[in-house]
């Protein structure tokens, strides 16, 4: 029989699952569908909490959220719970307090997967215990009865009929309305370009020629995700070191360059037609600039304090939602990423919403002899699998072929290595930069491939930024 240690409060994983049941309807609905009388946790305290949540859902059709504490206190009072139970639950809730957060922002898909594995493991222990007890009787019928009654705990998306329950349908549609990373206010035009593409289970890649801002865009999105309290992991596959990433993010947080010099920050943007010979092209032009000069290098303390202020004032979190892991060139595999994520979940209860990989072309392929194009295809397949398995958004980048130097706007013919990457990604964005734009910190983004949404390769989003402090987009315009 599964026994609890004295005063057992439930491990980190169990507490995370229980917190999901309290705060998120999707998590609670899935667990309620397989909940057993007496509970499914190893802890009797968590089983009381789980039972209250399931009953609340059946009665009110919602997760208890802020109603939970008065709900459990009322239960303790009504049932005259003994001192040990009431103190155990109170202590457990204190430990779980920091895990409640905003249930709507929870990576519910990942929590459901973790709960499936955890409940299956605990159910196996009970099954083994029951089977051993049946064997000890020497009665074949009892043994057969125990074996016949056992079934694997399943809460996966493929479990059951397609119709399923309302919560599964709600989840499918709500996720599309709530992208994980949003751009609003001054960058509302950039937000229109991305629309709902930065969603869970998405694999979005930037494609560009070398030194055209791929890493700047990946870091900008990672920073934006952290500002919006999304748990984010940035994997550097060899293009940058941990210290280089820290300097860039520090400069982005304080919005000044690392080196001394003058920075021109665009204060507005307009799209103009420019004639070049017999051709007319469109470019984003700054309406005015704010110029600021710096006499010294950026110091570590200024950067550190600026990043900390971002966490406190904008993200409004105590713990940094961004992890960074940088590896030597061509040594990081997708398997290494998966193992690092599992360690973060086990040690820090850190279930990622966004995974940034800088970048796919230098991720080491899985073991085995393959042609270079098949190695590339294998990496992209694994990245796609990671986005669906982890129920998160994966962002990466890829190199464009040399032919893109001659194009004003890239299209699907400008892929490098293997065109099958277009089949695996849910969206691929071209970063288009000519030499004058590179000098001005400007670029044009265009969709080269995009699932589930209509798009035009010939309709770019014009961006003006300052790569001196790693921000590729300060002003944006996305005209029809």
Coordinates of C-alpha atoms in Angstrom, one line a residue:
X1 CA 0.0 0.0 0.0
X2 CA 1.2 3.6 -0.7
X3 CA 2.0 5.1 2.6
X4 CA 2.6 8.7 3.4
X5 CA 5.6 9.8 5.6
X6 CA 4.5 11.4 8.8
X7 CA 3.2 15.0 8.2
X8 CA 3.6 14.5 4.5
X9 CA 2.5 17.6 2.6
X10 CA 2.8 16.4 -1.0
X11 CA 5.8 16.8 -3.3
X12 CA 6.4 19.8 -5.6
X13 CA 4.8 18.0 -8.5
X14 CA 1.6 17.0 -6.6
X15 CA 1.3 20.6 -5.2
X16 CA 1.6 22.0 -8.7
X17 CA -1.2 19.7 -10.0
X18 CA -3.4 20.6 -7.0
X19 CA -2.7 24.3 -7.7
X20 CA -3.8 23.8 -11.3
X21 CA -7.0 22.2 -10.1
X22 CA -7.8 25.2 -7.9
X23 CA -7.0 27.9 -10.5
X24 CA -7.6 26.5 -14.0
X25 CA -10.8 25.0 -15.3
X26 CA -9.1 23.1 -18.1
X27 CA -6.9 21.3 -15.7
X28 CA -9.7 20.6 -13.2
X29 CA -12.1 19.4 -15.9
X30 CA -9.6 16.8 -17.3
X31 CA -8.7 15.5 -13.8
X32 CA -12.4 15.5 -12.7
X33 CA -13.1 13.1 -15.7
X34 CA -10.8 10.4 -14.1
X35 CA -11.1 11.3 -10.4
X36 CA -11.7 8.3 -8.1
X37 CA -13.5 8.2 -4.8
X38 CA -11.0 8.8 -2.1
X39 CA -8.7 10.7 -4.4
X40 CA -5.7 10.1 -6.6
X41 CA -2.8 11.8 -4.7
X42 CA -0.5 10.1 -2.3
X43 CA -1.3 12.8 0.3
X44 CA -4.6 12.6 2.2
X45 CA -4.5 16.4 2.5
X46 CA -4.2 16.9 -1.2
X47 CA -7.0 14.4 -1.7
X48 CA -9.3 16.5 0.4
X49 CA -8.4 19.6 -1.6
X50 CA -8.8 17.7 -4.9
X51 CA -12.2 16.3 -3.8
X52 CA -13.4 19.9 -2.9
X53 CA -12.3 21.2 -6.3
X54 CA -14.1 18.4 -8.3
X55 CA -17.3 19.0 -6.3
X56 CA -17.1 22.7 -6.9
X57 CA -16.7 22.1 -10.7
X58 CA -19.7 19.8 -10.8
X59 CA -21.8 22.3 -8.9
X60 CA -20.6 25.6 -10.5
X61 CA -19.0 24.6 -13.8
X62 CA -15.8 26.5 -12.9
X63 CA -12.5 26.2 -10.9
X64 CA -12.8 27.6 -7.4
X65 CA -10.0 30.1 -7.8
X66 CA -10.4 32.8 -5.1
X67 CA -13.3 30.9 -3.6
X68 CA -11.1 28.0 -2.6
X69 CA -9.8 29.2 0.8
X70 CA -13.3 30.0 2.2
X71 CA -14.5 26.7 0.6
X72 CA -12.0 24.5 2.4
X73 CA -12.4 26.4 5.7
X74 CA -16.1 25.9 5.5
X75 CA -15.6 22.1 4.8
X76 CA -13.2 21.8 7.9
X77 CA -15.8 23.5 10.1
X78 CA -18.8 21.5 8.8
X79 CA -17.1 18.1 9.0
X80 CA -15.4 18.9 12.4
X81 CA -12.1 17.8 10.9
X82 CA -9.6 16.7 13.5
X83 CA -6.7 19.0 14.4
X84 CA -4.1 17.0 12.4
X85 CA -6.2 17.3 9.2
X86 CA -7.0 21.0 9.6
X87 CA -3.4 21.9 10.4
X88 CA -2.0 19.7 7.6
X89 CA -4.3 21.4 5.0
X90 CA -3.5 24.9 6.3
X91 CA 0.2 24.2 6.2
X92 CA -0.1 22.8 2.7
X93 CA -2.0 25.8 1.5
X94 CA 0.8 28.1 2.8
X95 CA 3.3 26.1 0.8
X96 CA 1.1 26.3 -2.3
X97 CA 0.3 30.0 -2.0
X98 CA 3.1 31.1 -4.3
X99 CA 2.0 28.6 -7.0
X100 CA -1.6 29.9 -7.4
X101 CA -0.8 32.9 -9.6
X102 CA -3.1 33.5 -12.5
X103 CA -4.7 30.3 -13.5
X104 CA -5.6 31.6 -17.0
X105 CA -1.8 32.0 -17.7
X106 CA -1.0 28.5 -16.7
X107 CA 0.4 26.1 -19.2
X108 CA -2.6 23.8 -18.6
X109 CA -1.6 21.3 -21.3
X110 CA 1.7 20.6 -19.7
X111 CA 0.2 20.3 -16.2
X112 CA -2.4 17.8 -17.6
X113 CA 0.5 15.8 -19.1
X114 CA 2.4 15.8 -15.8
X115 CA -0.8 14.9 -13.9
X116 CA -1.4 12.0 -16.2
X117 CA 2.1 10.6 -15.6
X118 CA 2.0 11.2 -11.9
X119 CA -1.5 9.6 -11.4
X120 CA -0.5 6.7 -13.6
X121 CA 2.6 6.1 -11.4
X122 CA 0.6 6.3 -8.1
X123 CA -2.1 4.0 -9.6
X124 CA 0.6 1.5 -10.6
X125 CA 1.8 1.4 -7.0
X126 CA -1.7 0.7 -5.8
X127 CA -2.2 -2.0 -8.5
X128 CA 1.0 -3.8 -7.5
X129 CA -0.1 -3.7 -3.8
X130 CA -3.5 -5.1 -4.6
X131 CA -2.1 -7.7 -6.9
X132 CA 0.4 -8.9 -4.2
X133 CA -2.4 -9.2 -1.7
X134 CA -4.5 -11.2 -4.1
X135 CA -1.6 -13.5 -4.8
X136 CA -1.1 -14.0 -1.1
X137 CA -4.6 -15.6 -0.9
X138 CA -3.8 -18.2 -3.5
X139 CA -7.2 -17.6 -5.1
X140 CA -6.9 -17.4 -9.0
X141 CA -10.3 -15.6 -9.3
X142 CA -9.2 -12.8 -7.0
X143 CA -5.9 -12.4 -9.0
X144 CA -7.9 -12.3 -12.3
X145 CA -10.3 -9.8 -10.9
X146 CA -7.5 -7.4 -9.9
X147 CA -5.8 -7.8 -13.3
X148 CA -9.1 -7.2 -15.2
X149 CA -10.0 -4.1 -13.2
X150 CA -6.7 -2.3 -14.0
X151 CA -6.5 0.3 -16.7
X152 CA -4.0 3.0 -17.5
X153 CA -4.8 6.5 -16.3
X154 CA -5.2 8.6 -19.4
X155 CA -6.1 12.3 -19.9
X156 CA -4.4 12.9 -23.2
X157 CA -6.0 14.9 -26.1
X158 CA -6.5 11.7 -28.0
X159 CA -8.3 9.9 -25.1
X160 CA -12.0 9.4 -25.8
X161 CA -14.3 10.5 -28.6
X162 CA -13.6 13.5 -30.7
X163 CA -16.7 15.3 -29.3
X164 CA -15.2 15.0 -25.8
X165 CA -16.4 17.5 -23.2
X166 CA -17.0 21.3 -23.5
X167 CA -13.7 22.1 -21.8
X168 CA -11.7 20.5 -24.6
X169 CA -13.5 22.6 -27.2
X170 CA -13.2 25.7 -25.1
X171 CA -9.5 25.1 -24.7
X172 CA -9.0 24.7 -28.5
X173 CA -10.7 28.0 -29.3
X174 CA -9.6 30.1 -26.3
X175 CA -5.9 29.4 -27.0
X176 CA -6.3 30.9 -30.4
X177 CA -7.7 34.1 -28.9
X178 CA -4.9 34.5 -26.4
X179 CA -1.4 34.4 -28.0
X180 CA 1.4 33.8 -25.5
X181 CA 3.3 36.9 -26.5
X182 CA 1.4 40.2 -27.3
X183 CA 2.5 43.5 -28.7
X184 CA 0.3 46.5 -27.9
X185 CA 0.3 50.2 -27.6
X186 CA 3.2 51.7 -29.6
X187 CA 3.8 48.3 -31.1
X188 CA 0.1 47.5 -31.9
X189 CA 1.0 47.3 -35.6
X190 CA 3.6 44.6 -34.9
X191 CA 0.9 42.8 -32.9
X192 CA -1.4 42.9 -35.9
X193 CA 1.4 41.3 -38.0
X194 CA 1.9 38.4 -35.5
X195 CA -1.9 38.2 -34.8
X196 CA -2.5 34.9 -33.0
X197 CA 0.5 33.1 -34.4
X198 CA 2.5 33.2 -31.2
X199 CA 0.4 30.5 -29.6
X200 CA 0.8 27.3 -27.6
X201 CA 2.0 24.3 -29.7
X202 CA 3.3 26.7 -32.4
X203 CA 6.7 26.4 -34.0
X204 CA 7.6 29.9 -35.5
X205 CA 11.0 30.6 -37.2
X206 CA 12.7 33.7 -38.5
X207 CA 14.5 33.3 -41.8
X208 CA 17.2 35.8 -42.8
X209 CA 20.6 36.2 -44.4
X210 CA 23.6 36.3 -42.0
X211 CA 24.0 39.2 -39.7
X212 CA 20.5 40.5 -40.4
X213 CA 19.1 40.3 -36.8
X214 CA 17.8 36.8 -36.3
X215 CA 19.2 36.6 -32.7
X216 CA 18.0 40.1 -31.9
X217 CA 14.5 39.1 -32.8
X218 CA 14.6 35.9 -30.8
X219 CA 15.9 37.8 -27.8
X220 CA 13.3 40.5 -28.2
X221 CA 10.5 37.9 -28.2
X222 CA 12.1 36.1 -25.2
X223 CA 12.3 39.4 -23.3
X224 CA 8.7 40.3 -24.2
X225 CA 7.5 36.9 -23.0
X226 CA 9.3 37.4 -19.7
X227 CA 7.7 40.9 -19.3
X228 CA 4.3 39.2 -19.7
X229 CA 5.1 36.6 -17.1
X230 CA 5.5 33.7 -19.5
X231 CA 7.9 31.1 -18.3
X232 CA 10.6 31.2 -21.0
X233 CA 13.8 29.2 -21.7
X234 CA 16.4 30.6 -24.1
X235 CA 18.7 28.0 -25.5
X236 CA 21.8 29.3 -27.2
X237 CA 23.1 26.6 -29.6
X238 CA 26.5 28.2 -30.1
X239 CA 25.9 31.6 -31.7
X240 CA 26.3 33.5 -28.4
X241 CA 27.7 32.8 -24.9
X242 CA 25.9 33.2 -21.6
X243 CA 27.7 36.5 -20.9
X244 CA 26.9 37.9 -24.3
X245 CA 23.2 37.1 -23.9
X246 CA 23.3 38.7 -20.4
X247 CA 24.9 41.9 -21.8
X248 CA 22.4 42.1 -24.6
X249 CA 19.4 41.6 -22.4
X250 CA 20.8 44.1 -19.9
X251 CA 21.1 46.7 -22.6
X252 CA 17.6 46.0 -23.8
X253 CA 16.2 46.4 -20.2
X254 CA 17.9 49.8 -19.6
X255 CA 17.5 50.8 -23.3
X256 CA 21.0 52.1 -23.9
X257 CA 24.0 50.6 -25.8
X258 CA 26.8 48.6 -24.2
X259 CA 29.5 50.8 -25.8
X260 CA 29.9 54.6 -25.7
X261 CA 28.4 56.5 -28.6
X262 CA 25.3 58.2 -29.9
X263 CA 22.0 56.3 -30.3
X264 CA 19.2 57.5 -32.6
X265 CA 15.8 56.3 -31.4
X266 CA 13.0 56.6 -34.0
X267 CA 9.9 58.5 -32.6
X268 CA 7.5 57.7 -35.4
X269 CA 7.3 55.8 -38.7
X270 CA 5.7 56.3 -42.1
X271 CA 5.8 54.1 -45.2
X272 CA 7.1 55.9 -48.3
X273 CA 7.5 54.9 -52.0
X274 CA 11.0 55.2 -53.2
X275 CA 12.0 55.1 -56.8
X276 CA 15.1 53.1 -57.8
X277 CA 15.6 53.2 -61.6
X278 CA 12.4 51.9 -63.1
X279 CA 11.3 50.2 -59.9
X280 CA 9.3 51.6 -57.0
X281 CA 9.9 50.1 -53.5
X282 CA 8.3 50.7 -50.1
X283 CA 10.4 51.5 -47.1
X284 CA 9.6 52.4 -43.4
X285 CA 11.1 55.9 -42.7
X286 CA 11.5 57.5 -39.3
X287 CA 9.5 60.8 -39.0
X288 CA 11.9 62.0 -36.3
X289 CA 14.7 60.7 -34.0
X290 CA 15.6 61.2 -30.4
X291 CA 19.4 61.3 -30.1
X292 CA 21.2 60.4 -26.9
X293 CA 25.0 60.2 -26.4
X294 CA 26.8 58.0 -23.9
X295 CA 30.4 58.6 -22.8
X296 CA 31.1 55.3 -21.0
X297 CA 30.4 51.6 -21.3
X298 CA 27.3 50.2 -19.7
X299 CA 28.0 48.9 -16.2
X300 CA 26.7 45.6 -14.9
X301 CA 25.0 47.1 -11.9
X302 CA 22.9 49.5 -14.1
X303 CA 21.9 46.5 -16.3
X304 CA 21.1 44.3 -13.3
X305 CA 19.0 47.0 -11.7
X306 CA 17.1 47.8 -14.9
X307 CA 16.3 44.1 -15.5
X308 CA 15.2 43.7 -11.8
X309 CA 12.9 46.8 -12.2
X310 CA 11.3 45.2 -15.3
X311 CA 10.5 42.1 -13.2
X312 CA 9.1 44.1 -10.3
X313 CA 7.2 46.9 -12.2
X314 CA 6.2 45.3 -15.5
X315 CA 6.2 41.6 -15.1
X316 CA 5.2 42.0 -11.4
X317 CA 6.9 38.8 -10.3
X318 CA 9.4 38.0 -7.6
X319 CA 11.1 35.1 -9.5
X320 CA 12.6 35.6 -12.9
X321 CA 10.5 33.8 -15.6
X322 CA 13.4 33.6 -18.0
X323 CA 16.1 30.9 -17.9
X324 CA 19.1 31.0 -20.3
X325 CA 21.2 28.0 -21.3
X326 CA 24.1 28.5 -23.8
X327 CA 26.2 25.7 -25.3
X328 CA 29.3 25.5 -27.6
X329 CA 28.5 25.5 -31.3
X330 CA 26.9 22.4 -32.7
X331 CA 26.9 20.5 -29.4
X332 CA 23.3 21.1 -28.2
X333 CA 20.8 18.5 -29.3
X334 CA 17.0 18.6 -28.9
X335 CA 17.4 15.7 -26.5
X336 CA 19.7 18.0 -24.4
X337 CA 17.0 20.6 -24.4
X338 CA 14.3 18.1 -23.3
X339 CA 16.6 16.9 -20.4
X340 CA 17.3 20.5 -19.3
X341 CA 13.5 21.2 -19.3
X342 CA 12.8 18.1 -17.2
X343 CA 15.4 19.2 -14.7
X344 CA 13.9 22.7 -14.5
X345 CA 10.5 21.1 -13.9
X346 CA 11.8 18.7 -11.2
X347 CA 14.0 21.3 -9.4
X348 CA 12.2 24.6 -9.8
X349 CA 8.7 23.5 -10.8
X350 CA 9.4 25.6 -14.0
X351 CA 7.0 24.5 -16.8
X352 CA 7.9 26.5 -19.8
X353 CA 5.3 28.5 -21.9
X354 CA 7.9 29.6 -24.5
X355 CA 11.1 27.9 -25.6
X356 CA 13.5 30.0 -27.8
X357 CA 16.2 28.1 -29.7
X358 CA 19.0 30.3 -31.2
X359 CA 19.1 28.8 -33.7
X360 CA 17.9 25.6 -35.5
X361 CA 20.6 25.4 -38.1
X362 CA 23.4 24.9 -35.5
X363 CA 21.5 22.5 -33.3
X364 CA 23.3 19.2 -33.3
X365 CA 21.3 16.4 -35.1
X366 CA 20.3 13.2 -33.3
X367 CA 22.8 10.2 -33.4
X368 CA 23.1 8.2 -36.5
X369 CA 24.5 8.7 -40.0
X370 CA 22.4 10.9 -42.2
X371 CA 22.8 13.2 -45.2
X372 CA 23.0 16.9 -44.1
X373 CA 19.5 17.7 -45.4
X374 CA 18.1 14.7 -43.5
X375 CA 19.9 15.9 -40.3
X376 CA 18.3 19.3 -40.7
X377 CA 14.9 17.6 -41.2
X378 CA 15.3 15.5 -38.1
X379 CA 16.1 18.6 -36.0
X380 CA 13.0 20.4 -37.3
X381 CA 10.8 17.4 -36.6
X382 CA 12.1 17.2 -33.1
X383 CA 11.5 20.9 -32.5
X384 CA 7.9 20.5 -33.7
X385 CA 7.4 17.5 -31.5
X386 CA 8.7 19.5 -28.5
X387 CA 6.2 22.3 -29.1
X388 CA 3.3 19.8 -29.1
X389 CA 4.6 17.6 -26.3
X390 CA 5.4 20.5 -24.0
X391 CA 2.2 22.5 -25.0
X392 CA 4.4 25.5 -25.6
X393 CA 5.5 28.0 -28.2
X394 CA 8.9 27.2 -29.8
X395 CA 10.7 30.1 -31.5
X396 CA 13.8 29.6 -33.6
X397 CA 15.6 30.9 -36.7
X398 CA 17.2 29.7 -39.9
X399 CA 19.5 30.9 -42.6
X400 CA 18.3 32.1 -46.0
X401 CA 20.1 31.0 -49.1
X402 CA 22.4 33.4 -51.0
X403 CA 19.8 34.0 -53.7
X404 CA 17.9 36.1 -51.1
X405 CA 20.5 38.9 -51.6
X406 CA 18.8 39.7 -54.9
X407 CA 15.3 39.7 -53.5
X408 CA 13.5 42.8 -52.1
X409 CA 11.1 40.4 -50.2
X410 CA 11.9 36.8 -49.5
X411 CA 9.6 34.0 -50.5
X412 CA 9.5 30.2 -50.0
X413 CA 12.2 29.6 -52.7
X414 CA 14.8 31.2 -50.4
X415 CA 15.1 28.3 -48.0
X416 CA 18.5 26.8 -47.2
X417 CA 19.4 23.2 -46.6
X418 CA 16.0 21.5 -46.7
X419 CA 12.6 22.8 -47.7
X420 CA 10.9 20.3 -45.4
X421 CA 11.3 22.8 -42.5
X422 CA 8.4 24.7 -44.1
X423 CA 6.3 21.6 -43.5
X424 CA 7.2 21.3 -39.8
X425 CA 6.9 25.0 -38.8
X426 CA 3.5 26.5 -38.1
X427 CA 4.9 29.8 -39.4
X428 CA 8.1 31.2 -41.0
X429 CA 8.9 34.9 -41.1
X430 CA 11.3 36.6 -43.4
X431 CA 13.6 39.3 -42.1
X432 CA 14.2 41.5 -45.1
X433 CA 17.1 44.0 -44.8
X434 CA 19.0 45.9 -47.5
X435 CA 22.2 47.7 -46.8
X436 CA 20.6 51.1 -46.2
X437 CA 18.1 49.5 -43.8
X438 CA 20.9 47.7 -42.0
X439 CA 22.6 51.1 -41.4
X440 CA 19.3 52.6 -40.2
X441 CA 18.3 49.7 -37.9
X442 CA 15.3 49.0 -40.1
X443 CA 13.8 45.8 -41.5
X444 CA 10.7 44.4 -43.1
X445 CA 9.0 41.2 -41.8
X446 CA 6.9 39.1 -44.1
X447 CA 5.2 35.8 -43.7
X448 CA 6.7 33.0 -45.9
X449 CA 4.5 30.3 -44.5
X450 CA 1.7 30.4 -42.0
X451 CA -0.9 27.7 -40.9
X452 CA -4.5 28.5 -40.1
X453 CA -4.3 32.1 -41.2
X454 CA -4.4 33.9 -44.6
X455 CA -1.3 35.8 -45.4
X456 CA 0.5 37.6 -48.3
X457 CA 4.2 37.3 -48.8
X458 CA 4.0 40.8 -50.4
X459 CA 2.5 42.5 -47.4
X460 CA 5.4 43.3 -45.0
X461 CA 5.5 44.8 -41.5
X462 CA 7.9 47.8 -41.5
X463 CA 10.0 48.0 -38.4
X464 CA 12.4 50.6 -37.1
X465 CA 14.6 49.7 -34.1
X466 CA 18.1 50.1 -32.5
X467 CA 20.3 47.1 -32.6
X468 CA 22.7 49.1 -30.4
X469 CA 20.6 48.0 -27.5
X470 CA 19.2 44.8 -29.1
X471 CA 15.7 46.1 -29.9
X472 CA 14.8 45.5 -33.6
X473 CA 11.4 47.1 -33.3
X474 CA 10.7 50.4 -31.6
X475 CA 8.2 51.6 -34.2
X476 CA 6.2 49.5 -36.6
X477 CA 3.7 50.0 -39.5
X478 CA 1.7 47.2 -41.1
X479 CA -0.3 48.8 -44.0
X480 CA -2.9 47.0 -46.0

